[in-house]
mmCIF file of C-alpha atoms in Angstrom:
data_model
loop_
_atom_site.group_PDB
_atom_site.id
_atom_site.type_symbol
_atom_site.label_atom_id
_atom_site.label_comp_id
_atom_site.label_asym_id
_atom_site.label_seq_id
_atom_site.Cartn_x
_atom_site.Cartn_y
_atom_site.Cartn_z
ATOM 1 C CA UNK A 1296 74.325 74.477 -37.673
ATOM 2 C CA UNK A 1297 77.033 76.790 -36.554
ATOM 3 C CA UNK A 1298 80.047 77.794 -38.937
ATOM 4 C CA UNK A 1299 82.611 75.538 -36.839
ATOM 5 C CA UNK A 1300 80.041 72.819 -37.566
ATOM 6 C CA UNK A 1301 80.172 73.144 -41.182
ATOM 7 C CA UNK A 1302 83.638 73.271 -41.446
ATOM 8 C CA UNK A 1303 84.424 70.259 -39.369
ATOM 9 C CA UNK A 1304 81.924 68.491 -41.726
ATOM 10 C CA UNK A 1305 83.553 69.827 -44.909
ATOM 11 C CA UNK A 1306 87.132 68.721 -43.661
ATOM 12 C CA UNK A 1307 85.467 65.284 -42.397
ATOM 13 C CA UNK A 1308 84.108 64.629 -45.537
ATOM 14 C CA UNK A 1309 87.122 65.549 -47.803
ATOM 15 C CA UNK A 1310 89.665 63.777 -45.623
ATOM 16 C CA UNK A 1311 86.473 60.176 -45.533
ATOM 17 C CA UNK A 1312 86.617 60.447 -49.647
ATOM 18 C CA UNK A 1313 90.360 60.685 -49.952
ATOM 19 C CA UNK A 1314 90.370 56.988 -47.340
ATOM 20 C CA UNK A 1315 87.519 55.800 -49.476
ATOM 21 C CA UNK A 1316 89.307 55.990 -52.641
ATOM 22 C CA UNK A 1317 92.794 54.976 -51.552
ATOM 23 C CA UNK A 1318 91.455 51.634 -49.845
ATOM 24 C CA UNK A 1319 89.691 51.316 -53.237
ATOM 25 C CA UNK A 1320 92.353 51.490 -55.619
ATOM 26 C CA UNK A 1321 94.671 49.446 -53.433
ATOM 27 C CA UNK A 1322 92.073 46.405 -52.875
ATOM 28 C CA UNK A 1323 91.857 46.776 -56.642
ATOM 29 C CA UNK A 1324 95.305 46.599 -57.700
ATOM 30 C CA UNK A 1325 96.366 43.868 -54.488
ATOM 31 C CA UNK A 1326 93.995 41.376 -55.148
ATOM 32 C CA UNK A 1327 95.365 37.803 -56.377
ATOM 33 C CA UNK A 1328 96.983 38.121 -60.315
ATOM 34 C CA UNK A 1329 97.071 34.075 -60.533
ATOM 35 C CA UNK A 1330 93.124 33.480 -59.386
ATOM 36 C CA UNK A 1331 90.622 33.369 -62.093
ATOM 37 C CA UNK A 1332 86.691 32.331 -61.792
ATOM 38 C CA UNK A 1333 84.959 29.587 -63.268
ATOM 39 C CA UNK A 1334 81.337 28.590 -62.246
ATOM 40 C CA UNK A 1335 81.210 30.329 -59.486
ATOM 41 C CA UNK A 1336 84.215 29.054 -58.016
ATOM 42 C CA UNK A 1337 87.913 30.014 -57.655
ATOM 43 C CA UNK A 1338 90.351 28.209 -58.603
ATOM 44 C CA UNK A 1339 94.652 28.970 -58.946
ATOM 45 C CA UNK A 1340 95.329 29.390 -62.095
ATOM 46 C CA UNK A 1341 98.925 28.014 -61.766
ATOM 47 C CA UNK A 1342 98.749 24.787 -60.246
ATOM 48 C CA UNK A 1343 94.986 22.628 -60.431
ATOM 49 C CA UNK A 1344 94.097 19.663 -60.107
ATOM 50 C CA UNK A 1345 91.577 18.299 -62.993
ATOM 51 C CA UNK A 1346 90.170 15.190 -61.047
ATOM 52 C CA UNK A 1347 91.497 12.707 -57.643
ATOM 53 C CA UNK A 1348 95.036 13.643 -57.916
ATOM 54 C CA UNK A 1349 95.863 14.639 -61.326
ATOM 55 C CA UNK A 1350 97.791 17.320 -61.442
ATOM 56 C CA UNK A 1351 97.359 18.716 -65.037
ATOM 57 C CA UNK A 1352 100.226 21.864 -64.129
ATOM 58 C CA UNK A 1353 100.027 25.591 -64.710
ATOM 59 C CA UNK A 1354 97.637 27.041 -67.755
ATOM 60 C CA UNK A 1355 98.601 29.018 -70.513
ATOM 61 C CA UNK A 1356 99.333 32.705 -68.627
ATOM 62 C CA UNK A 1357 97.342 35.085 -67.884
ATOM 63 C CA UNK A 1358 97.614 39.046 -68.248
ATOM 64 C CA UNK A 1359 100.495 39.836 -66.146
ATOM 65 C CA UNK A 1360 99.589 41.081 -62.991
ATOM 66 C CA UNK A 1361 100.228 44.660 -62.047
ATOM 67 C CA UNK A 1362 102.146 43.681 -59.051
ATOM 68 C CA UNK A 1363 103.607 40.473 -59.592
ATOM 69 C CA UNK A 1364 104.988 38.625 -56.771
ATOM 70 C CA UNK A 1365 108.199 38.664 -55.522
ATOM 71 C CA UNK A 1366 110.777 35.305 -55.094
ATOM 72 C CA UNK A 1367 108.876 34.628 -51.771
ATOM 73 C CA UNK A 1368 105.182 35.225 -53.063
ATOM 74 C CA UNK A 1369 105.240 38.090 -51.706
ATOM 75 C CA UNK A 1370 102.751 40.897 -53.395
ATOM 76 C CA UNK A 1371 104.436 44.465 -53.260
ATOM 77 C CA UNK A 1372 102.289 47.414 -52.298
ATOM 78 C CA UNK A 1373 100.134 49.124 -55.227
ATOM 79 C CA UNK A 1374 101.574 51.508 -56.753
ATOM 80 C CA UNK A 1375 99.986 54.988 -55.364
ATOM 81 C CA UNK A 1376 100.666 57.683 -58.073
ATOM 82 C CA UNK A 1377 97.236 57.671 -59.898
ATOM 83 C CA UNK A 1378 95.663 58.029 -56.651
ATOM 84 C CA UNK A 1379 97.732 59.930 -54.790
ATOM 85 C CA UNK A 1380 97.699 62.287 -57.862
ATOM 86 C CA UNK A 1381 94.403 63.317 -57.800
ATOM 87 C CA UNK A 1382 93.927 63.105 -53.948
ATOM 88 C CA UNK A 1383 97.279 65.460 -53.837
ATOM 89 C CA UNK A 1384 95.450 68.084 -56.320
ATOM 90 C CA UNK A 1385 92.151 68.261 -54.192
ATOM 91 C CA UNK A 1386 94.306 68.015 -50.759
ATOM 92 C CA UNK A 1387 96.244 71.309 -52.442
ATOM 93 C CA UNK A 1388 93.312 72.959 -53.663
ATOM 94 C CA UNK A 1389 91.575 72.919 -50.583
ATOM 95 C CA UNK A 1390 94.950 74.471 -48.609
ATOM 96 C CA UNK A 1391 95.230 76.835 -51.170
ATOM 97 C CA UNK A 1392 91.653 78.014 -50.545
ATOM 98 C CA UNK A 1393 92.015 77.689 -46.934
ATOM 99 C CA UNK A 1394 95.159 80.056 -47.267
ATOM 100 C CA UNK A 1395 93.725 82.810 -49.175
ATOM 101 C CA UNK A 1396 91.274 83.330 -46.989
ATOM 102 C CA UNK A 1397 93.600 83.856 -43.963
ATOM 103 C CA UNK A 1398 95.657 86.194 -46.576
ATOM 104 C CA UNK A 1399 98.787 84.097 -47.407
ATOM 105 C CA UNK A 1400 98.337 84.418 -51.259
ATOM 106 C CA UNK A 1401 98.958 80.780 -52.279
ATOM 107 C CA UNK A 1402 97.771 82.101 -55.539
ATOM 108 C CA UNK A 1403 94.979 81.093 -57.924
ATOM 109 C CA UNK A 1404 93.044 77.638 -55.800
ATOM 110 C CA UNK A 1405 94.077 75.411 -59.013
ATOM 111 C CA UNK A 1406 95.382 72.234 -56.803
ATOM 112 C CA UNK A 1407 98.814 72.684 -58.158
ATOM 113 C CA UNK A 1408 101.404 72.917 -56.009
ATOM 114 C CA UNK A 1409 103.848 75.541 -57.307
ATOM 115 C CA UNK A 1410 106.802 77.682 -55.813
ATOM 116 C CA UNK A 1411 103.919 80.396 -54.473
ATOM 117 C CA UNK A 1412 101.763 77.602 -52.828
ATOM 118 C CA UNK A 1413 104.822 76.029 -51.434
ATOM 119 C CA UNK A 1414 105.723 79.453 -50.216
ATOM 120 C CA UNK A 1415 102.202 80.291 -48.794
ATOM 121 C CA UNK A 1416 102.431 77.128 -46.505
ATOM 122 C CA UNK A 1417 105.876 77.846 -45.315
ATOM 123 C CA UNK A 1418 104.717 80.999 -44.177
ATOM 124 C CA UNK A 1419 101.847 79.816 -42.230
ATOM 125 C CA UNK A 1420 104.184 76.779 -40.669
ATOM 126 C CA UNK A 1421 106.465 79.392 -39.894
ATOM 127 C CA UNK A 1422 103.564 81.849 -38.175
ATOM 128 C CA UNK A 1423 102.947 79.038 -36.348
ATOM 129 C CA UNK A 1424 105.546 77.686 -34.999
ATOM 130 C CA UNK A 1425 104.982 74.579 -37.009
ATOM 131 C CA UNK A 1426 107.886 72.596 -38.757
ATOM 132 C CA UNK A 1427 108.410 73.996 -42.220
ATOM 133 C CA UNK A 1428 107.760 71.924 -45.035
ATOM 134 C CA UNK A 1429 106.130 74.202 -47.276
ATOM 135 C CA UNK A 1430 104.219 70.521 -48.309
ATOM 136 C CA UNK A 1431 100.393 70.187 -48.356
ATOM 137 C CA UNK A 1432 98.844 67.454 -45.443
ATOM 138 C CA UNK A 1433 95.834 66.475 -44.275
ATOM 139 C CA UNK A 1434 96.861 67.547 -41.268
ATOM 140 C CA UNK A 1435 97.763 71.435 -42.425
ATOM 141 C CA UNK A 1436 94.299 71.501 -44.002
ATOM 142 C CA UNK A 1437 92.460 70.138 -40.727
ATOM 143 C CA UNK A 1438 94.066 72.817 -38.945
ATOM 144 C CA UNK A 1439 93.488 75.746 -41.151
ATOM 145 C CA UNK A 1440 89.967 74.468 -41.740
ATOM 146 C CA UNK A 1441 89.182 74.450 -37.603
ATOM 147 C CA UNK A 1442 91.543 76.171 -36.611
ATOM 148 C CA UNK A 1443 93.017 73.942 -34.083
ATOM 149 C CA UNK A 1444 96.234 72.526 -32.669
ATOM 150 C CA UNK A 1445 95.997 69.702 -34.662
ATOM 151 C CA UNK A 1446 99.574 69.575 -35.816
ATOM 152 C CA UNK A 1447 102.472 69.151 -33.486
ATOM 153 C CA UNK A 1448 104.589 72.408 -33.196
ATOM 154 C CA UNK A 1449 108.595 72.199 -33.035
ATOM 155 C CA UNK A 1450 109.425 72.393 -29.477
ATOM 156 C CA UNK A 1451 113.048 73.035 -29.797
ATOM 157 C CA UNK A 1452 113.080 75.792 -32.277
ATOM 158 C CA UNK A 1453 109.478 76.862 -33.221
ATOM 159 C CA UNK A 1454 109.016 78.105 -37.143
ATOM 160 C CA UNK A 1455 112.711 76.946 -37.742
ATOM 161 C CA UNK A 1456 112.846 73.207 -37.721
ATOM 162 C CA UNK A 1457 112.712 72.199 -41.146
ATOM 163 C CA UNK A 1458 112.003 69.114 -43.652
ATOM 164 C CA UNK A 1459 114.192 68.359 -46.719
ATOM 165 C CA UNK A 1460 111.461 70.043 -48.500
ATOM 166 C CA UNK A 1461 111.463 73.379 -46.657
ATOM 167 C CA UNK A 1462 115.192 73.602 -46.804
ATOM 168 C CA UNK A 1463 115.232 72.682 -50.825
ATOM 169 C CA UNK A 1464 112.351 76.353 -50.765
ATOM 170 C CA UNK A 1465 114.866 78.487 -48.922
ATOM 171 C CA UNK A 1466 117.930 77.769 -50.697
ATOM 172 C CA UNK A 1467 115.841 78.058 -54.153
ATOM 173 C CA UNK A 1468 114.990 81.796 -52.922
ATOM 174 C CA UNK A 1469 118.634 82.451 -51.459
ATOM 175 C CA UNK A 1470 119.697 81.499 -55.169
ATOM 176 C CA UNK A 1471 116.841 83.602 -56.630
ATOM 177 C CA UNK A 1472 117.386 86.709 -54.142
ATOM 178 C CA UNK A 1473 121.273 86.627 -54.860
ATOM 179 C CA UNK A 1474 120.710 86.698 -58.596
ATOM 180 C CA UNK A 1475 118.768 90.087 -58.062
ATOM 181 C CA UNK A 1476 121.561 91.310 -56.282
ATOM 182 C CA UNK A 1477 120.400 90.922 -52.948
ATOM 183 C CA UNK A 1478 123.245 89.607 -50.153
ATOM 184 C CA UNK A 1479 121.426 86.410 -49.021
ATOM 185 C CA UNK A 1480 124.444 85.574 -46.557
ATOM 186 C CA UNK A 1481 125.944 81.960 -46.720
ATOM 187 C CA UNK A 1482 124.808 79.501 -49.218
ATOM 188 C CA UNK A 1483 122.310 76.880 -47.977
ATOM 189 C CA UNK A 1484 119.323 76.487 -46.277
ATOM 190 C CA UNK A 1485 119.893 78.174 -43.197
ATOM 191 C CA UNK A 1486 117.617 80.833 -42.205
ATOM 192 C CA UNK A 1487 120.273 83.629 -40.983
ATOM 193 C CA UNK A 1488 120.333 87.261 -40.103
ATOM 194 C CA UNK A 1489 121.361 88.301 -43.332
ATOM 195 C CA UNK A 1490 118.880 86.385 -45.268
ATOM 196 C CA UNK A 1491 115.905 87.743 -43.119
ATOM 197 C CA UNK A 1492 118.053 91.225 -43.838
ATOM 198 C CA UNK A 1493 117.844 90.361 -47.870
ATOM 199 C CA UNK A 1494 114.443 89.708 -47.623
ATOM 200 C CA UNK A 1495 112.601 92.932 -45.886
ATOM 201 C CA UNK A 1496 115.042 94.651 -48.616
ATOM 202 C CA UNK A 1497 113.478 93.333 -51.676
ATOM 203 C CA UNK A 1498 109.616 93.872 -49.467
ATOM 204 C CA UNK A 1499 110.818 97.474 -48.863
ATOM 205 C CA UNK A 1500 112.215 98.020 -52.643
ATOM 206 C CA UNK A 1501 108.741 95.777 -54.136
ATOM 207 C CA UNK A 1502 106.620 97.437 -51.831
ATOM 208 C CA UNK A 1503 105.686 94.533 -50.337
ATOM 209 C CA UNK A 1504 104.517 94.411 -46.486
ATOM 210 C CA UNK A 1505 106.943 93.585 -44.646
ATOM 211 C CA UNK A 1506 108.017 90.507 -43.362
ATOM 212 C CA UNK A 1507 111.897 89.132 -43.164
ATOM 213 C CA UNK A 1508 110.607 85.756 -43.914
ATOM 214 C CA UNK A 1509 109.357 83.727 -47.134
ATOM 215 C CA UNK A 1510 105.939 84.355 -48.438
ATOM 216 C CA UNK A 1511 103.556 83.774 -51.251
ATOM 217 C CA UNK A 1512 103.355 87.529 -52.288
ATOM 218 C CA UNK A 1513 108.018 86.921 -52.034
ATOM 219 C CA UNK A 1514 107.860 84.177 -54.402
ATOM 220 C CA UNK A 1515 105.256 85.774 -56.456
ATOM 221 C CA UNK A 1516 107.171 89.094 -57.008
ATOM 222 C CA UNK A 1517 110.647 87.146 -57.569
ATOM 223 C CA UNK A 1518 108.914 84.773 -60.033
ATOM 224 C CA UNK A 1519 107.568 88.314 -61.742
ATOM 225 C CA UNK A 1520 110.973 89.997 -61.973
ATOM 226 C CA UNK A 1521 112.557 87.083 -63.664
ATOM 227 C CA UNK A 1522 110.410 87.119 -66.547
ATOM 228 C CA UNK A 1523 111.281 91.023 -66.851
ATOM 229 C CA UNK A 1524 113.785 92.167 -69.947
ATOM 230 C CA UNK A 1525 117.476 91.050 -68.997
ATOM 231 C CA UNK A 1526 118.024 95.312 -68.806
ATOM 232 C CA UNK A 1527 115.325 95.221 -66.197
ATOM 233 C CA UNK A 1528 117.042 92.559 -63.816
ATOM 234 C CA UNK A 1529 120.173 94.152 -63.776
ATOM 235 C CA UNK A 1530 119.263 97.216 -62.887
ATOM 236 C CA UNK A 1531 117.172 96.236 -60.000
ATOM 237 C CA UNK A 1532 120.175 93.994 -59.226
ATOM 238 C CA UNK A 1533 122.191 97.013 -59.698
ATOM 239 C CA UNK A 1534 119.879 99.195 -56.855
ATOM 240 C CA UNK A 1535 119.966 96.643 -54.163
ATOM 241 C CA UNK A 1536 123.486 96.663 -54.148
ATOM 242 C CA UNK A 1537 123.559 100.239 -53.119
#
């Protein structure tokens, strides 16, 4: 078995266990509340008939059901946090691993999705040419496990279309940047000249490689420096400004 063969059966396999237990937990949690088993045979619990035609009215209730109906019957959807909890950690791990080994220091391979991870993944969107999210996906992971085109790139601006998500990352490192004294350029989430500018800076001053664009190893310094002495901050605040 070749190497491409083994990792199209590890992603194959991770991505069959995360359907498996989804489908699982929802055709646990959507099945009838108001149907209960006696003998063998199912019955409604809220309105039986005991006999020809005598209606003997609802029973004495039940637990309540985890999704009760709405004013139509209607069942909502399961709620998906427990499962998409766990599924979410072992999607995240997996990118995480995926991404160290293509050098984008996501950080320790924990499953938890912090700033660095986040950062990590925007960097390989934006390599790319991919929309930046900075999110884990099944897709992300399929295509740095194979190493295929299996995500759509962004025709109109490649590495520079971005989700909600992506643009909540940049403007949390224009704020972090500007508070070490670096000129980020307008507030926001735009990408601009002078934000590209702040970041090769703080590479150049950090000895960082560098890059002009959002990283792990970024994120991992800036996160760093903020935990140094207040004395610390300002004076590397105080030598970017000159």
């Amino acid at each position: 078995m070749t190497e491409r063969d083994i990792k199209l059966a590890t992603v194959i396999s991770l991505l069959a266990t995360t359907s498996v237990a989804l489908n699982m937990f929802v055709f646990q949690n959507t099945a009838p509340g108001n149907a209960i088993e006696t003998g063998g045979i199912v019955t409604d619990r809220t309105s039986w008939v005991d006999g020809p035609g005598i209606a003997l009215g609802p029973t004495s209730p039940g637990p309540a059901a985890v999704n009760p109906p709405d004013a139509d019957g209607v069942l909502p959807p399961a709620p998906m946090s427990q499962i998409d909890d766990a599924n979410r950690a072992e999607l995240t791990k997996g990118i995480q691993r995926e991404l160290g080994n293509l050098h984008y220091e996501p950080g320790q391979a924990d499953g938890v999705l912090g700033t660095v991870t986040r950062a990590a993944i925007f960097a390989y969107e934006y390599d790319n040419g991919l929309v930046l999210t900075g999110q884990p996906s099944e897709q992300l992971l399929s295509q740095l496990i194979l190493g295929s085109s299996s995500m759509s790139p962004s025709a109109a601006r490649p590495g520079k279309t971005m989700t909600a998500d992506g643009e909540s990352l940049v403007r949390t490192v224009k704020q972090q940047l500007s508070a070490l004294g670096y000129q980020t350029g307008v507030p926001g989430s735009a990408m601009t000249p002078e934000f590209a500018r702040a970041v090769r800076e703080f590479e150049t001053d950090q000895k960082l490689k560098v890059t002009g664009r959002i990283s792990g190893p970024l994120v991992s310094r800036i996160t760093r420096l903020q935990g140094e002495p207040k004395a610390r901050r300002e004076a590397i605040a105080k030598a970017a400004k000159h």
